[in-house]
Tab-separated table of C-alpha atoms in Angstrom:
chain	number	residue	atom	x	y	z
A	919	UNK	CA	43.118	139.944	25.237
A	920	UNK	CA	41.794	142.585	27.705
A	921	UNK	CA	44.514	144.325	29.699
A	922	UNK	CA	42.853	143.331	32.987
A	923	UNK	CA	43.383	139.661	32.139
A	924	UNK	CA	47.001	140.311	31.166
A	925	UNK	CA	47.577	142.126	34.452
A	926	UNK	CA	46.050	139.280	36.450
A	927	UNK	CA	48.307	136.646	34.917
A	928	UNK	CA	51.368	138.895	35.100
A	929	UNK	CA	50.702	139.468	38.772
A	930	UNK	CA	50.876	135.705	39.220
A	931	UNK	CA	54.209	135.654	37.357
A	932	UNK	CA	55.595	138.333	39.687
A	933	UNK	CA	54.407	136.421	42.753
A	934	UNK	CA	56.221	133.335	41.512
A	935	UNK	CA	59.386	135.318	40.782
A	936	UNK	CA	59.424	136.749	44.303
A	937	UNK	CA	59.634	133.263	45.809
A	938	UNK	CA	63.343	133.172	45.004
A	939	UNK	CA	64.340	136.404	46.753
A	940	UNK	CA	67.980	136.224	47.763
A	941	UNK	CA	68.578	132.958	45.899
A	942	UNK	CA	69.287	133.860	42.268
A	943	UNK	CA	72.303	136.204	42.360
A	944	UNK	CA	73.910	137.155	40.108
A	945	UNK	CA	70.816	136.354	38.036
A	946	UNK	CA	67.428	138.110	38.226
A	947	UNK	CA	64.253	136.736	39.771
A	948	UNK	CA	61.877	135.601	37.030
A	949	UNK	CA	58.415	134.068	37.048
A	950	UNK	CA	56.488	132.600	34.111
A	951	UNK	CA	52.882	131.542	33.552
A	952	UNK	CA	51.436	129.667	30.560
A	953	UNK	CA	47.784	130.309	29.760
A	954	UNK	CA	45.493	128.789	27.133
A	955	UNK	CA	41.831	129.679	26.808
A	956	UNK	CA	42.309	131.786	29.951
A	957	UNK	CA	43.213	128.603	31.828
A	958	UNK	CA	46.506	128.023	33.621
A	959	UNK	CA	48.411	125.151	32.004
A	960	UNK	CA	51.900	125.674	33.434
A	961	UNK	CA	53.958	127.955	35.677
A	962	UNK	CA	57.388	128.218	37.203
A	963	UNK	CA	60.147	130.455	38.540
A	964	UNK	CA	63.928	130.619	38.476
A	965	UNK	CA	64.813	129.054	41.830
A	966	UNK	CA	68.566	129.707	42.017
A	967	UNK	CA	71.551	130.548	39.806
A	968	UNK	CA	72.238	127.613	37.504
A	969	UNK	CA	68.736	126.125	37.772
A	970	UNK	CA	66.246	126.005	34.903
A	971	UNK	CA	64.809	129.361	33.944
A	972	UNK	CA	61.190	130.153	34.748
A	973	UNK	CA	60.030	129.730	31.153
A	974	UNK	CA	61.538	126.248	30.916
A	975	UNK	CA	59.860	125.120	34.144
A	976	UNK	CA	56.488	126.389	32.929
A	977	UNK	CA	56.896	124.772	29.492
A	978	UNK	CA	57.819	121.437	31.060
A	979	UNK	CA	54.679	121.535	33.209
A	980	UNK	CA	52.443	122.403	30.251
A	981	UNK	CA	53.924	119.801	27.890
A	982	UNK	CA	52.265	119.542	24.467
A	983	UNK	CA	49.434	121.832	25.606
A	984	UNK	CA	51.841	124.777	25.303
A	985	UNK	CA	51.286	124.995	21.534
A	986	UNK	CA	49.238	128.109	20.771
A	987	UNK	CA	49.358	129.325	24.379
A	988	UNK	CA	50.257	132.728	25.820
A	989	UNK	CA	53.390	132.966	27.946
A	990	UNK	CA	53.442	135.614	30.666
A	991	UNK	CA	56.972	136.299	31.876
A	992	UNK	CA	58.245	138.953	34.273
A	993	UNK	CA	61.437	139.613	32.285
A	994	UNK	CA	62.510	139.310	28.658
A	995	UNK	CA	63.420	135.688	27.769
A	996	UNK	CA	67.152	135.134	27.316
A	997	UNK	CA	68.623	134.616	23.855
A	998	UNK	CA	72.170	133.531	24.726
A	999	UNK	CA	73.724	130.398	26.148
A	1000	UNK	CA	74.974	130.760	29.711
A	1001	UNK	CA	74.737	128.029	32.342
A	1002	UNK	CA	71.543	126.976	30.571
A	1003	UNK	CA	70.421	127.033	26.888
A	1004	UNK	CA	68.607	130.113	25.483
A	1005	UNK	CA	64.962	130.217	26.517
A	1006	UNK	CA	63.761	131.541	23.155
A	1007	UNK	CA	64.773	128.254	21.484
A	1008	UNK	CA	62.467	126.276	23.747
A	1009	UNK	CA	59.696	128.873	23.377
A	1010	UNK	CA	59.851	128.583	19.596
A	1011	UNK	CA	59.989	124.782	19.730
A	1012	UNK	CA	56.859	124.770	21.919
A	1013	UNK	CA	55.022	126.919	19.330
A	1014	UNK	CA	53.974	129.615	21.801
A	1015	UNK	CA	51.633	132.048	20.041
A	1016	UNK	CA	52.040	135.125	22.227
A	1017	UNK	CA	54.524	136.495	24.754
A	1018	UNK	CA	53.503	139.071	27.366
A	1019	UNK	CA	56.567	140.429	29.158
A	1020	UNK	CA	56.679	142.917	32.003
A	1021	UNK	CA	59.952	144.573	30.982
A	1022	UNK	CA	63.073	144.357	28.883
A	1023	UNK	CA	66.215	142.757	30.282
A	1024	UNK	CA	68.878	145.499	30.780
A	1025	UNK	CA	71.675	142.965	30.185
A	1026	UNK	CA	73.315	144.056	26.883
A	1027	UNK	CA	73.535	140.392	25.869
A	1028	UNK	CA	69.722	140.259	25.872
A	1029	UNK	CA	68.238	143.803	25.911
A	1030	UNK	CA	65.603	143.644	23.180
A	1031	UNK	CA	67.326	140.865	21.248
A	1032	UNK	CA	65.095	138.178	22.723
A	1033	UNK	CA	61.952	140.064	21.742
A	1034	UNK	CA	63.304	140.733	18.244
A	1035	UNK	CA	64.141	137.077	17.675
A	1036	UNK	CA	60.665	135.985	18.754
A	1037	UNK	CA	58.917	138.554	16.561
A	1038	UNK	CA	61.067	137.531	13.608
A	1039	UNK	CA	59.638	134.015	13.949
A	1040	UNK	CA	56.029	135.220	14.054
A	1041	UNK	CA	55.439	135.268	17.813
A	1042	UNK	CA	53.251	138.133	19.019
A	1043	UNK	CA	55.095	140.107	21.711
A	1044	UNK	CA	53.605	142.637	24.129
A	1045	UNK	CA	55.825	144.482	26.620
A	1046	UNK	CA	55.134	146.651	29.659
A	1047	UNK	CA	52.376	144.915	31.626
A	1048	UNK	CA	53.175	145.682	35.297
A	1049	UNK	CA	56.568	146.878	34.124
A	1050	UNK	CA	57.178	149.188	37.062
A	1051	UNK	CA	56.431	146.431	39.559
A	1052	UNK	CA	58.733	144.034	37.703
A	1053	UNK	CA	61.568	146.560	37.616
A	1054	UNK	CA	61.169	147.208	41.336
A	1055	UNK	CA	61.292	143.469	42.049
A	1056	UNK	CA	64.662	143.204	40.301
A	1057	UNK	CA	66.032	146.611	41.297
A	1058	UNK	CA	69.262	145.049	42.579
A	1059	UNK	CA	69.858	143.121	39.353
A	1060	UNK	CA	69.055	146.157	37.220
A	1061	UNK	CA	71.498	148.388	39.120
A	1062	UNK	CA	74.256	145.783	39.043
A	1063	UNK	CA	73.903	145.291	35.293
A	1064	UNK	CA	73.964	149.037	34.617
A	1065	UNK	CA	76.693	150.087	37.060
A	1066	UNK	CA	78.553	146.974	38.187
A	1067	UNK	CA	77.715	147.850	41.797
A	1068	UNK	CA	75.252	146.332	44.273
A	1069	UNK	CA	71.958	147.896	45.270
A	1070	UNK	CA	72.460	149.289	48.779
A	1071	UNK	CA	69.808	149.587	51.490
A	1072	UNK	CA	70.548	151.595	54.629
A	1073	UNK	CA	68.617	150.111	57.558
A	1074	UNK	CA	68.202	151.966	60.846
A	1075	UNK	CA	66.375	151.143	64.080
A	1076	UNK	CA	65.862	154.273	66.146
A	1077	UNK	CA	63.826	155.891	68.885
A	1078	UNK	CA	61.261	158.513	67.998
A	1079	UNK	CA	63.879	161.232	68.592
A	1080	UNK	CA	66.315	159.565	66.175
A	1081	UNK	CA	68.586	157.852	68.686
A	1082	UNK	CA	70.105	154.430	67.930
A	1083	UNK	CA	71.250	153.779	71.514
A	1084	UNK	CA	71.011	155.237	75.004
A	1085	UNK	CA	73.770	157.441	76.424
A	1086	UNK	CA	75.377	154.299	77.893
A	1087	UNK	CA	75.354	152.571	74.501
A	1088	UNK	CA	72.471	150.192	75.158
A	1089	UNK	CA	70.558	149.381	71.973
A	1090	UNK	CA	68.879	146.004	72.616
A	1091	UNK	CA	66.094	146.131	71.880
A	1092	UNK	CA	64.814	149.416	70.496
A	1093	UNK	CA	62.196	147.865	68.247
A	1094	UNK	CA	59.619	145.144	68.905
A	1095	UNK	CA	59.917	141.498	67.951
A	1096	UNK	CA	57.881	141.837	64.743
A	1097	UNK	CA	60.145	144.608	63.444
A	1098	UNK	CA	63.247	142.596	64.295
A	1099	UNK	CA	61.801	139.615	62.457
A	1100	UNK	CA	61.336	141.814	59.390
A	1101	UNK	CA	65.044	142.664	59.554
A	1102	UNK	CA	65.884	138.973	59.611
A	1103	UNK	CA	63.656	138.491	56.584
A	1104	UNK	CA	65.709	141.175	54.867
A	1105	UNK	CA	68.931	139.374	55.798
A	1106	UNK	CA	67.429	136.247	54.298
A	1107	UNK	CA	66.927	138.119	51.017
A	1108	UNK	CA	70.057	140.251	50.541
A	1109	UNK	CA	73.436	138.995	49.382
A	1110	UNK	CA	75.447	140.799	52.055
A	1111	UNK	CA	75.150	142.710	55.332
A	1112	UNK	CA	77.662	145.471	56.066
A	1113	UNK	CA	78.696	147.051	59.372
A	1114	UNK	CA	81.621	149.106	60.616
A	1115	UNK	CA	84.238	147.823	63.036
A	1116	UNK	CA	82.714	150.011	65.751
A	1117	UNK	CA	79.562	147.901	65.712
A	1118	UNK	CA	81.594	144.696	65.991
A	1119	UNK	CA	83.728	145.995	68.862
A	1120	UNK	CA	80.682	147.307	70.716
A	1121	UNK	CA	78.061	144.591	70.116
A	1122	UNK	CA	79.955	141.543	68.752
A	1123	UNK	CA	77.000	140.643	66.476
A	1124	UNK	CA	76.550	137.387	64.578
A	1125	UNK	CA	74.902	139.124	61.577
A	1126	UNK	CA	73.105	135.895	60.729
A	1127	UNK	CA	69.506	135.151	59.788
A	1128	UNK	CA	67.398	133.837	62.637
A	1129	UNK	CA	63.925	133.113	61.298
A	1130	UNK	CA	63.681	129.527	62.464
A	1131	UNK	CA	62.682	128.249	59.013
A	1132	UNK	CA	64.214	125.375	57.071
A	1133	UNK	CA	65.342	127.312	53.999
A	1134	UNK	CA	66.749	130.426	55.657
A	1135	UNK	CA	70.194	131.582	54.549
A	1136	UNK	CA	72.848	133.826	56.044
A	1137	UNK	CA	74.143	136.780	54.048
A	1138	UNK	CA	77.819	137.424	53.435
A	1139	UNK	CA	79.118	139.521	56.327
A	1140	UNK	CA	81.144	142.587	55.332
A	1141	UNK	CA	83.087	144.455	58.014
A	1142	UNK	CA	84.563	147.885	57.245
A	1143	UNK	CA	87.722	148.108	59.321
A	1144	UNK	CA	90.424	150.440	58.020
A	1145	UNK	CA	93.103	149.301	60.531
A	1146	UNK	CA	92.166	145.593	60.714
A	1147	UNK	CA	91.208	145.747	64.386
A	1148	UNK	CA	88.745	142.861	64.052
A	1149	UNK	CA	89.171	140.575	67.096
A	1150	UNK	CA	90.037	137.014	66.141
A	1151	UNK	CA	87.426	135.777	68.618
A	1152	UNK	CA	84.626	137.946	67.205
A	1153	UNK	CA	81.419	136.082	66.358
A	1154	UNK	CA	81.641	137.103	62.695
A	1155	UNK	CA	84.981	135.265	62.531
A	1156	UNK	CA	83.713	131.993	63.949
A	1157	UNK	CA	82.495	129.215	61.693
A	1158	UNK	CA	79.035	128.833	63.220
A	1159	UNK	CA	77.643	130.160	59.942
A	1160	UNK	CA	78.531	128.825	56.487
A	1161	UNK	CA	78.327	132.384	55.168
A	1162	UNK	CA	81.739	133.950	54.541
A	1163	UNK	CA	83.032	137.090	56.219
A	1164	UNK	CA	84.818	139.805	54.250
A	1165	UNK	CA	87.015	142.381	55.982
A	1166	UNK	CA	87.499	145.618	54.040
A	1167	UNK	CA	90.693	147.420	55.080
A	1168	UNK	CA	92.615	150.504	54.014
A	1169	UNK	CA	96.265	150.858	53.074
A	1170	UNK	CA	96.965	151.745	56.729
A	1171	UNK	CA	96.102	148.226	57.943
A	1172	UNK	CA	99.145	146.394	59.384
A	1173	UNK	CA	100.122	143.375	57.301
A	1174	UNK	CA	100.602	141.250	60.423
A	1175	UNK	CA	96.985	141.870	61.435
A	1176	UNK	CA	95.485	141.114	58.017
A	1177	UNK	CA	97.506	137.892	57.739
A	1178	UNK	CA	96.360	136.746	61.180
A	1179	UNK	CA	92.727	137.445	60.249
A	1180	UNK	CA	93.082	135.612	56.939
A	1181	UNK	CA	94.382	132.547	58.780
A	1182	UNK	CA	91.016	132.460	60.566
A	1183	UNK	CA	89.222	132.066	57.220
A	1184	UNK	CA	88.197	135.701	56.709
A	1185	UNK	CA	88.702	137.189	53.254
A	1186	UNK	CA	90.546	140.510	53.482
A	1187	UNK	CA	89.983	143.104	50.767
A	1188	UNK	CA	92.462	145.964	50.525
A	1189	UNK	CA	90.219	148.658	49.085
A	1190	UNK	CA	91.950	150.747	46.442
A	1191	UNK	CA	92.361	154.483	46.940
A	1192	UNK	CA	91.677	154.077	50.653
A	1193	UNK	CA	94.236	155.755	52.888
A	1194	UNK	CA	92.918	156.818	56.291
A	1195	UNK	CA	89.448	155.356	55.769
A	1196	UNK	CA	87.913	152.694	53.565
A	1197	UNK	CA	86.260	154.148	50.479
A	1198	UNK	CA	82.749	152.702	50.439
A	1199	UNK	CA	82.417	153.632	46.787
A	1200	UNK	CA	85.463	151.522	45.896
A	1201	UNK	CA	84.303	148.771	48.233
A	1202	UNK	CA	80.971	148.540	46.399
A	1203	UNK	CA	82.850	148.182	43.125
A	1204	UNK	CA	84.830	145.298	44.622
A	1205	UNK	CA	81.695	143.604	45.957
A	1206	UNK	CA	79.953	144.018	42.618
A	1207	UNK	CA	82.810	142.227	40.879
A	1208	UNK	CA	82.209	139.301	43.228
A	1209	UNK	CA	78.620	138.973	41.965
A	1210	UNK	CA	77.079	140.594	45.047
A	1211	UNK	CA	73.893	142.304	43.874
A	1212	UNK	CA	72.462	143.609	47.142
A	1213	UNK	CA	73.924	144.963	50.380
A	1214	UNK	CA	72.153	146.035	53.557
A	1215	UNK	CA	74.043	148.437	55.815
A	1216	UNK	CA	73.308	147.827	59.492
A	1217	UNK	CA	76.004	150.034	60.964
A	1218	UNK	CA	76.287	152.915	63.366
A	1219	UNK	CA	76.085	156.657	62.927
A	1220	UNK	CA	79.460	157.147	61.251
A	1221	UNK	CA	79.256	154.308	58.723
A	1222	UNK	CA	75.739	155.536	57.875
A	1223	UNK	CA	77.031	159.068	57.348
A	1224	UNK	CA	79.905	157.843	55.193
A	1225	UNK	CA	77.580	155.757	53.023
A	1226	UNK	CA	75.254	158.713	52.452
A	1227	UNK	CA	78.102	161.148	51.891
A	1228	UNK	CA	79.728	158.892	49.285
A	1229	UNK	CA	76.414	158.367	47.502
A	1230	UNK	CA	76.345	154.553	47.659
A	1231	UNK	CA	72.880	154.289	49.260
A	1232	UNK	CA	69.853	153.579	47.066
A	1233	UNK	CA	67.124	152.905	49.629
A	1234	UNK	CA	66.587	153.894	53.258
A	1235	UNK	CA	64.564	151.861	55.754
A	1236	UNK	CA	64.041	153.439	59.178
A	1237	UNK	CA	62.261	151.502	61.916
A	1238	UNK	CA	60.992	154.020	64.497
A	1239	UNK	CA	60.000	152.884	67.991
A	1240	UNK	CA	57.728	155.025	70.234
A	1241	UNK	CA	60.586	155.754	72.645
A	1242	UNK	CA	62.330	158.988	73.651
A	1243	UNK	CA	65.961	158.698	74.753
A	1244	UNK	CA	67.082	162.314	74.760
A	1245	UNK	CA	70.642	163.393	75.488
A	1246	UNK	CA	72.955	165.764	73.603
A	1247	UNK	CA	75.652	163.116	73.196
A	1248	UNK	CA	73.365	160.151	72.631
A	1249	UNK	CA	74.224	158.556	69.244
A	1250	UNK	CA	71.895	159.410	66.402
A	1251	UNK	CA	71.150	157.457	63.243
A	1252	UNK	CA	73.438	159.551	61.025
A	1253	UNK	CA	76.675	161.099	62.244
A	1254	UNK	CA	79.136	163.246	60.346
A	1255	UNK	CA	78.963	167.034	60.183
A	1256	UNK	CA	75.418	167.190	58.836
A	1257	UNK	CA	74.013	169.787	56.458
A	1258	UNK	CA	73.865	173.544	56.884
A	1259	UNK	CA	70.459	174.209	55.362
A	1260	UNK	CA	67.187	172.357	54.927
A	1261	UNK	CA	67.651	172.626	51.188
A	1262	UNK	CA	70.790	170.486	51.400
A	1263	UNK	CA	68.987	167.646	53.141
A	1264	UNK	CA	68.752	164.288	51.450
A	1265	UNK	CA	65.166	163.611	50.455
A	1266	UNK	CA	63.338	160.372	49.841
A	1267	UNK	CA	60.876	159.540	47.083
A	1268	UNK	CA	58.261	156.814	46.740
A	1269	UNK	CA	57.896	156.772	50.507
A	1270	UNK	CA	56.035	153.844	52.025
A	1271	UNK	CA	54.949	153.413	55.651
A	1272	UNK	CA	54.334	150.084	57.351
A	1273	UNK	CA	53.432	149.282	60.947
A	1274	UNK	CA	54.926	146.563	63.168
A	1275	UNK	CA	53.039	146.477	66.476
A	1276	UNK	CA	53.738	149.987	67.840
A	1277	UNK	CA	56.789	150.500	65.605
A	1278	UNK	CA	56.693	152.241	62.232
A	1279	UNK	CA	58.811	151.500	59.177
A	1280	UNK	CA	59.468	154.452	56.866
A	1281	UNK	CA	60.955	153.291	53.576
A	1282	UNK	CA	61.958	155.289	50.526
A	1283	UNK	CA	64.489	155.815	47.751
A	1284	UNK	CA	67.050	158.607	47.728
A	1285	UNK	CA	65.857	161.410	45.473
A	1286	UNK	CA	69.268	162.791	44.561
A	1287	UNK	CA	72.969	162.499	45.298
A	1288	UNK	CA	74.187	163.816	48.673
A	1289	UNK	CA	75.709	167.276	48.781
A	1290	UNK	CA	77.305	167.960	52.118
A	1291	UNK	CA	76.669	165.338	54.757
């Protein structure tokens, strides 16, 4: 079949997969399309962890027509029994003639085994159609499988001169409504949002998703607070949101404070190897063990600097507003000591620019590990 046709149907599979952003952790997002005679006969996506896989949904829709069809799937079909039976069994039972997959599943329990089992039973298998796009869609899942840690996005809203607040600390609102809505869309998609205690003490944020849609969800709220100073009346402590709050503390945190916070329903994590400050690297390991695949940092200058210095950030998203605050002591997006030379600067790759009214979003992936921030 011509590659253009394969790309067209795979694009549809990716669009279906993306419908479940933020809903499938710790599983990947997967879309599937069944085609026969270049006609769509069935499609589906993995809606949430524990639900039927995309291939099963598509096969159910196609019914007996699936025999001899081509299955387009954004990720390698599973070959082991988890919460649901292996997909390859159903694919073989349906007598699918050809599988077109975007990429291999990095999970060692699958990784190539699904393709091998299908080929061994005479199914034609082609791999790599829109593979880069599929890998990018599941970048959080891929990182978690390979490292055990979540994929971390550092989000910043700043003035054109890099300030995140005025000299009096005012920061509402730097960006326009459309940019702020995009941030809430991101909260709706990530597993957790992380801020430092300074942000909580200064702004008392809810850290919830406010899109005004029926199926919105709130991310887990993670507060980095080495001394457990979190006020018991803080909005992230209240039960207005069903999303849990996690407080990450160091060994310096008073036991009386952590116990009082736990009585309010907040989970307290004592981060290992954290003395005077919470190790974000160790914290990410702890979050990864809880099945958290993606984290968005929405903190201040110092938590941003710590995250970059410790090398936990994968992607940076900076919303720039056409404002000039000025001021030598006005807080900037990244604190810390900074670098000494231009050559030591952290650089981004695969940079993308998007406009929201008069605001600009600059988004990119870190090119290398930090050296001296």
